Short mmCIF file of C-alpha atoms in Angstrom, two decimals:
data_model
loop_
_atom_site.label_atom_id
_atom_site.label_comp_id
_atom_site.label_asym_id
_atom_site.label_seq_id
_atom_site.Cartn_x
_atom_site.Cartn_y
_atom_site.Cartn_z
CA UNK A 20 38.83 28.32 21.78
CA UNK A 21 38.64 28.38 18.12
CA UNK A 22 36.06 30.48 16.21
CA UNK A 23 33.53 28.96 14.29
CA UNK A 24 33.36 30.75 10.98
CA UNK A 25 29.51 31.11 9.59
CA UNK A 26 29.16 29.79 6.00
CA UNK A 27 28.96 32.78 4.49
CA UNK A 28 32.81 33.66 5.48
CA UNK A 29 33.00 29.46 4.32
CA UNK A 30 31.91 30.10 0.81
CA UNK A 31 34.03 33.05 0.45
CA UNK A 32 37.20 31.03 1.83
CA UNK A 33 36.15 28.48 -0.27
CA UNK A 34 35.08 31.00 -3.32
CA UNK A 35 39.01 31.91 -2.95
CA UNK A 36 40.44 29.37 -3.11
CA UNK A 37 39.51 27.86 -5.98
CA UNK A 38 39.26 31.23 -7.95
CA UNK A 39 35.72 31.40 -8.58
CA UNK A 40 32.86 33.35 -7.51
CA UNK A 41 31.28 33.34 -3.79
CA UNK A 42 27.96 32.40 -6.46
CA UNK A 43 29.58 29.59 -8.08
CA UNK A 44 29.99 28.45 -4.93
CA UNK A 45 26.82 28.75 -3.03
CA UNK A 46 24.96 27.92 -6.04
CA UNK A 47 27.16 24.21 -6.26
CA UNK A 48 26.44 23.58 -2.94
CA UNK A 49 22.70 24.96 -2.59
CA UNK A 50 22.57 21.47 -5.56
CA UNK A 51 22.27 23.53 -7.98
CA UNK A 52 24.98 23.39 -9.82
CA UNK A 53 23.08 21.52 -13.51
CA UNK A 54 19.56 24.32 -13.13
CA UNK A 55 22.80 26.91 -13.54
CA UNK A 56 24.65 24.63 -15.76
CA UNK A 57 28.34 24.62 -13.99
CA UNK A 58 30.56 22.50 -15.27
CA UNK A 59 30.21 19.32 -13.31
CA UNK A 60 34.67 19.45 -13.25
CA UNK A 61 33.42 22.88 -10.92
CA UNK A 62 31.51 21.60 -9.56
CA UNK A 63 33.26 18.44 -7.88
CA UNK A 64 35.65 21.10 -7.43
CA UNK A 65 33.75 22.96 -4.79
CA UNK A 66 32.44 19.87 -3.71
CA UNK A 67 35.65 18.40 -2.67
CA UNK A 68 36.99 21.77 -1.28
CA UNK A 69 34.05 22.18 1.09
CA UNK A 70 34.47 18.38 2.40
CA UNK A 71 38.46 19.30 2.98
CA UNK A 72 36.94 22.66 5.03
CA UNK A 73 34.70 20.58 6.75
CA UNK A 74 31.31 23.46 5.11
CA UNK A 75 29.21 24.03 7.96
CA UNK A 76 25.57 24.95 6.04
CA UNK A 77 23.63 27.98 6.24
CA UNK A 78 20.72 25.37 7.77
CA UNK A 79 22.64 25.35 10.92
CA UNK A 80 22.45 28.72 11.77
CA UNK A 81 18.81 29.49 10.14
CA UNK A 82 17.24 26.88 13.04
CA UNK A 83 19.15 28.35 15.51
CA UNK A 84 16.09 30.22 17.84
CA UNK A 85 19.12 31.40 21.09
CA UNK A 86 22.64 31.27 19.78
CA UNK A 87 23.67 29.58 22.81
CA UNK A 88 21.41 26.38 21.57
CA UNK A 89 23.24 23.21 19.72
CA UNK A 90 23.03 22.86 16.49
CA UNK A 91 20.69 20.18 15.84
CA UNK A 92 21.12 17.52 12.89
CA UNK A 93 18.53 18.23 10.55
CA UNK A 94 17.73 14.66 8.45
CA UNK A 95 15.36 14.19 5.45
CA UNK A 96 13.59 10.58 4.70
CA UNK A 97 12.65 9.89 1.42
CA UNK A 98 9.85 7.44 1.83
CA UNK A 99 7.97 5.85 -1.30
CA UNK A 100 3.68 6.88 -1.46
CA UNK A 101 3.06 3.52 -2.01
CA UNK A 102 4.52 2.28 0.37
CA UNK A 103 3.32 4.27 3.31
CA UNK A 104 2.38 1.61 5.95
CA UNK A 105 3.11 0.48 9.57
CA UNK A 106 6.38 0.12 8.57
CA UNK A 107 7.82 3.99 8.66
CA UNK A 108 5.92 4.37 11.76
CA UNK A 109 7.94 2.68 13.35
CA UNK A 110 10.93 3.77 11.24
CA UNK A 111 10.76 7.10 12.51
CA UNK A 112 10.02 5.79 15.65
CA UNK A 113 13.90 3.91 15.57
CA UNK A 114 15.19 7.89 14.35
CA UNK A 115 13.34 9.54 17.61
CA UNK A 116 14.85 7.13 20.13
CA UNK A 117 18.15 6.75 18.77
CA UNK A 118 18.96 10.28 18.92
CA UNK A 119 17.66 10.42 22.92
CA UNK A 120 19.47 7.16 23.22
CA UNK A 121 22.51 9.65 21.98
CA UNK A 122 21.47 12.59 23.36
CA UNK A 123 22.14 14.20 19.93
CA UNK A 124 19.43 17.00 18.28
CA UNK A 125 17.86 16.16 15.73
CA UNK A 126 15.42 17.56 13.45
CA UNK A 127 13.15 15.07 11.01
CA UNK A 128 11.98 16.51 7.92
CA UNK A 129 9.47 12.98 6.30
CA UNK A 130 9.10 13.77 2.43
CA UNK A 131 7.03 11.13 0.55
CA UNK A 132 7.46 11.27 -3.13
CA UNK A 133 6.79 8.79 -6.24
CA UNK A 134 8.60 5.86 -7.65
CA UNK A 135 9.95 7.27 -10.23
CA UNK A 136 9.62 10.88 -9.78
CA UNK A 137 12.79 10.87 -6.79
CA UNK A 138 14.87 14.16 -8.33
CA UNK A 139 12.02 16.50 -8.53
CA UNK A 140 13.06 16.54 -4.98
CA UNK A 141 16.52 16.99 -6.04
CA UNK A 142 17.32 20.04 -4.03
CA UNK A 143 16.79 18.58 -0.48
CA UNK A 144 19.51 16.85 -1.52
CA UNK A 145 22.17 19.72 -0.70
CA UNK A 146 24.04 20.09 1.87
CA UNK A 147 23.11 23.42 2.04
CA UNK A 148 19.54 22.28 3.56
CA UNK A 149 20.26 18.87 5.34
CA UNK A 150 22.42 17.19 7.54
CA UNK A 151 21.97 13.67 5.45
CA UNK A 152 19.06 11.84 3.53
CA UNK A 153 17.57 8.43 4.41
CA UNK A 154 15.52 7.37 1.16
CA UNK A 155 13.75 4.20 1.68
CA UNK A 156 11.71 2.02 -1.59
CA UNK A 157 14.64 2.75 -4.24
CA UNK A 158 13.74 2.04 -7.81
CA UNK A 159 15.90 1.11 -10.04
CA UNK A 160 15.19 4.48 -12.04
CA UNK A 161 15.58 6.23 -8.63
CA UNK A 162 18.67 4.93 -8.45
CA UNK A 163 20.10 5.32 -11.74
CA UNK A 164 19.09 9.70 -11.49
CA UNK A 165 20.33 9.10 -7.97
CA UNK A 166 23.81 7.78 -8.46
CA UNK A 167 24.74 9.74 -11.59
CA UNK A 168 25.17 13.28 -9.61
CA UNK A 169 27.89 14.17 -6.88
CA UNK A 170 26.51 14.97 -3.16
CA UNK A 171 28.50 16.44 -0.22
CA UNK A 172 25.81 15.28 2.53
CA UNK A 173 25.65 11.44 3.90
CA UNK A 174 23.34 9.53 1.68
CA UNK A 175 21.64 6.16 3.24
CA UNK A 176 19.61 3.39 1.66
CA UNK A 177 17.07 1.07 2.53
CA UNK A 178 16.81 -1.86 1.23
CA UNK A 179 19.09 -1.68 -2.09
CA UNK A 180 23.21 -2.15 -2.88
CA UNK A 181 25.19 0.63 -3.88
CA UNK A 182 28.84 0.87 -4.25
CA UNK A 183 28.24 4.50 -3.91
CA UNK A 184 25.84 5.11 -1.17
CA UNK A 185 25.31 3.62 2.04
CA UNK A 186 23.17 1.20 2.38
CA UNK A 187 21.31 -1.43 5.38
CA UNK A 188 19.83 -4.13 3.77
CA UNK A 189 18.05 -7.11 4.75
CA UNK A 190 18.64 -10.83 3.60
CA UNK A 191 15.40 -11.57 1.99
CA UNK A 192 16.04 -14.27 -0.58
CA UNK A 193 16.78 -15.84 3.14
CA UNK A 194 13.16 -14.21 4.26
CA UNK A 195 11.79 -16.52 1.69
CA UNK A 196 13.71 -19.60 2.19
CA UNK A 197 13.30 -19.28 5.90
CA UNK A 198 8.86 -18.96 5.59
CA UNK A 199 8.83 -21.93 3.93
CA UNK A 200 10.88 -23.92 6.30
CA UNK A 201 8.02 -23.02 9.06
CA UNK A 202 5.19 -24.11 6.64
CA UNK A 203 7.07 -27.05 5.08
CA UNK A 204 5.31 -30.73 6.56
CA UNK A 205 5.25 -34.04 4.70
CA UNK A 206 1.42 -33.01 4.22
CA UNK A 207 2.16 -29.74 2.07
CA UNK A 208 3.00 -30.48 -1.05
CA UNK A 209 1.82 -27.18 -2.89
CA UNK A 210 2.66 -23.52 -2.94
CA UNK A 211 1.99 -20.39 -3.93
CA UNK A 212 3.33 -16.87 -3.21
CA UNK A 213 0.75 -13.60 -3.79
CA UNK A 214 2.36 -10.62 -4.20
CA UNK A 215 2.69 -7.18 -6.50
CA UNK A 216 3.08 -6.64 -9.99
CA UNK A 217 5.56 -3.43 -8.76
CA UNK A 218 9.33 -3.26 -9.20
CA UNK A 219 9.73 -3.54 -5.88
CA UNK A 220 13.43 -5.68 -5.84
CA UNK A 221 14.05 -7.61 -2.36
CA UNK A 222 9.91 -8.47 -3.04
CA UNK A 223 11.09 -9.96 -6.18
CA UNK A 224 14.26 -11.67 -3.94
CA UNK A 225 11.80 -12.87 -1.39
CA UNK A 226 9.46 -14.35 -4.27
CA UNK A 227 12.61 -16.52 -5.32
CA UNK A 228 13.76 -17.47 -2.21
CA UNK A 229 10.72 -18.91 -1.10
CA UNK A 230 9.99 -20.64 -4.46
CA UNK A 231 13.25 -21.87 -4.79
CA UNK A 232 13.06 -23.23 -1.08
CA UNK A 233 10.03 -25.32 -2.03
CA UNK A 234 10.72 -27.45 -4.92
CA UNK A 235 14.56 -27.71 -1.82
CA UNK A 236 11.98 -30.17 -0.46
CA UNK A 237 10.03 -31.02 -3.20
CA UNK A 238 7.06 -28.81 -2.79
CA UNK A 239 5.52 -28.46 -5.76
CA UNK A 240 5.54 -24.52 -7.13
CA UNK A 241 3.78 -23.46 -10.21
CA UNK A 242 4.74 -19.22 -11.33
CA UNK A 243 0.75 -19.40 -13.11
CA UNK A 244 -0.51 -19.93 -9.21
CA UNK A 245 0.72 -17.07 -8.11
CA UNK A 246 -0.76 -14.12 -7.44
CA UNK A 247 0.25 -10.17 -8.16
CA UNK A 248 -1.57 -7.56 -7.27
CA UNK A 249 -1.66 -3.26 -8.01
CA UNK A 250 -2.95 -2.46 -4.80
CA UNK A 251 -3.48 -3.76 -0.70
CA UNK A 252 -6.45 -3.61 0.78
CA UNK A 253 -9.11 -6.01 2.40
CA UNK A 254 -11.03 -6.48 -1.34
CA UNK A 255 -7.60 -7.61 -3.01
CA UNK A 256 -6.50 -9.38 -0.25
CA UNK A 257 -10.36 -11.06 -0.53
CA UNK A 258 -10.03 -11.44 -4.49
CA UNK A 259 -6.40 -12.34 -4.54
CA UNK A 260 -7.24 -15.41 -2.69
CA UNK A 261 -10.85 -15.92 -4.65
CA UNK A 262 -7.95 -16.40 -7.50
CA UNK A 263 -5.20 -19.49 -5.98
CA UNK A 264 -8.48 -21.30 -4.44
CA UNK A 265 -9.84 -21.05 -7.80
CA UNK A 266 -6.86 -23.57 -9.12
CA UNK A 267 -7.67 -27.25 -9.41
CA UNK A 268 -4.77 -28.18 -6.88
CA UNK A 269 -5.28 -26.57 -3.92
CA UNK A 270 -1.45 -25.20 -2.99
CA UNK A 271 -1.04 -25.60 1.11
CA UNK A 272 1.43 -23.10 1.88
CA UNK A 273 0.61 -19.11 0.87
CA UNK A 274 3.22 -16.60 1.94
CA UNK A 275 1.89 -13.25 1.30
CA UNK A 276 3.85 -9.96 0.59
CA UNK A 277 1.46 -7.70 2.18
CA UNK A 278 0.00 -8.96 6.26
CA UNK A 279 -2.83 -6.09 4.97
CA UNK A 280 -4.16 -8.59 2.82
CA UNK A 281 -5.13 -10.69 5.64
CA UNK A 282 -8.80 -9.91 6.39
CA UNK A 283 -9.93 -10.70 3.27
CA UNK A 284 -7.60 -13.27 2.67
CA UNK A 285 -8.98 -15.22 5.63
CA UNK A 286 -12.94 -14.31 5.31
CA UNK A 287 -12.55 -15.53 1.87
CA UNK A 288 -10.71 -19.51 3.03
CA UNK A 289 -13.67 -18.78 5.83
CA UNK A 290 -16.17 -18.61 3.32
CA UNK A 291 -14.54 -22.11 1.20
CA UNK A 292 -14.54 -23.99 4.27
CA UNK A 293 -10.43 -23.98 4.15
CA UNK A 294 -9.15 -24.13 7.24
CA UNK A 295 -5.90 -22.51 8.39
CA UNK A 296 -3.69 -24.31 9.02
CA UNK A 297 -5.09 -27.23 8.37
CA UNK A 298 -5.87 -27.08 4.44
CA UNK A 299 -4.05 -24.35 3.88
CA UNK A 300 -1.34 -22.65 6.36
CA UNK A 301 0.51 -18.50 5.55
CA UNK A 302 2.57 -16.64 6.54
CA UNK A 303 2.06 -12.61 5.61
CA UNK A 304 5.35 -10.16 5.24
CA UNK A 305 4.54 -7.35 7.63
CA UNK A 306 3.60 -7.53 11.41
CA UNK A 307 0.94 -5.57 12.83
CA UNK A 308 -1.15 -5.84 16.24
CA UNK A 309 -4.23 -7.01 14.87
CA UNK A 310 -3.26 -10.23 12.52
CA UNK A 311 -1.57 -12.49 16.47
CA UNK A 312 -6.25 -11.38 17.22
CA UNK A 313 -7.38 -13.18 14.20
CA UNK A 314 -8.80 -17.01 14.42
CA UNK A 315 -6.30 -18.14 14.04
CA UNK A 316 -3.60 -16.22 15.33
CA UNK A 317 -1.35 -15.58 11.75
CA UNK A 318 2.27 -15.92 11.69
CA UNK A 319 4.40 -13.12 9.71
CA UNK A 320 7.57 -11.70 8.59
CA UNK A 321 8.68 -8.40 9.62
CA UNK A 322 11.52 -5.92 8.18
CA UNK A 323 13.42 -4.56 11.92
CA UNK A 324 13.22 -1.33 11.00
CA UNK A 325 13.66 0.42 14.65
CA UNK A 326 17.18 -1.17 14.84
CA UNK A 327 17.80 -0.15 10.47
CA UNK A 328 16.76 3.67 11.53
CA UNK A 329 19.27 3.22 14.68
CA UNK A 330 21.83 2.37 12.00
CA UNK A 331 21.39 4.44 9.24
CA UNK A 332 20.92 7.83 12.43
CA UNK A 333 24.51 6.21 13.22
CA UNK A 334 26.18 6.10 9.99
CA UNK A 335 24.55 9.58 9.38
CA UNK A 336 25.99 10.98 12.84
CA UNK A 337 29.23 9.59 11.74
CA UNK A 338 29.78 10.91 7.88
CA UNK A 339 28.85 14.06 9.43
CA UNK A 340 31.59 14.34 11.75
CA UNK A 341 33.93 12.71 10.52
CA UNK A 342 34.74 12.27 6.33
CA UNK A 343 33.38 8.42 5.44
CA UNK A 344 35.67 7.28 1.70
CA UNK A 345 33.89 4.07 1.67
CA UNK A 346 30.15 3.08 1.73
CA UNK A 347 29.35 1.40 4.94
CA UNK A 348 27.37 -1.27 4.09
CA UNK A 349 24.60 -3.02 7.49
CA UNK A 350 22.43 -6.15 7.26
CA UNK A 351 20.64 -7.11 9.83
CA UNK A 352 17.82 -9.81 10.62
CA UNK A 353 13.90 -10.21 10.29
CA UNK A 354 12.38 -10.71 12.34
CA UNK A 355 9.32 -14.02 12.59
CA UNK A 356 5.85 -14.09 14.45
CA UNK A 357 4.91 -18.03 14.68
CA UNK A 358 1.58 -18.15 15.34
CA UNK A 359 -0.97 -20.92 14.78
CA UNK A 360 -1.61 -20.04 10.94
CA UNK A 361 1.78 -20.90 9.92
CA UNK A 362 1.24 -24.61 11.29
CA UNK A 363 4.12 -24.39 13.64
CA UNK A 364 4.83 -22.89 17.08
#
């Protein structure tokens, strides 16, 4: 049986092959090369040699409770702090069930982060700490900074396109188009979108798909009918509905970007004697169990979070066990829950 080398022995061998010090190799593989001002060229040589030698980082040895115990994979999931909704719970459950199905030991670390501050956690993107990284909610600014660096671990982006990293997406433009298709009818003449003012690229694409889908069906839609919020909640939903209902023309098909706004929106409509779906048809983004218990039951479209999690774990495991030179891209279809509020069942 081939004897497994410890991380320390591998670091020594990498250093000897490259003619650099062991401390230089350790610093680079620990993700602190820029901080210590090691040249980009040297950092690249160290990472390339580590990949060539199938470097096994210290984290595995540190996490073993017994010598005979199976070495676990350690995966960190980055999730934007302003998107900590029910989807993250389904995503984590998907990772857990996928690891159980594959009979694979996976230790999960969850790291919330603020938009624009992902790189404050750059030390966690080190092969000396984790086996792989999954990132959700990445902003353009964060992605730009992330792609400036080289990493020796697999990184999977959720709902972001990339030519450098693995990515798992959902066609949100097509989702917006499909939502108005579910609500369209001869009596539907106008439409509005309720969303958020942040820099979510997937939401902007969904809004664009909704707007163009309306125009393709000769449904009138104006940008000043749309409402953009800074956060979610009952009060925000109520206020958003008030703004839409204040228009001279009543938009009769609404796509709402967050199901957490549902309670406020429905109550506002009822307070103003606006009937759903007779006067207004609505579909919410992000399914939750409570939506189907509303009166009327509320339609929704949702991200297949558990399926995405399973795909992300498969990519991480594949990349950990085999060197992959080309980023993997996978696209999943959304989940539709069509109920009474959209006018069609």
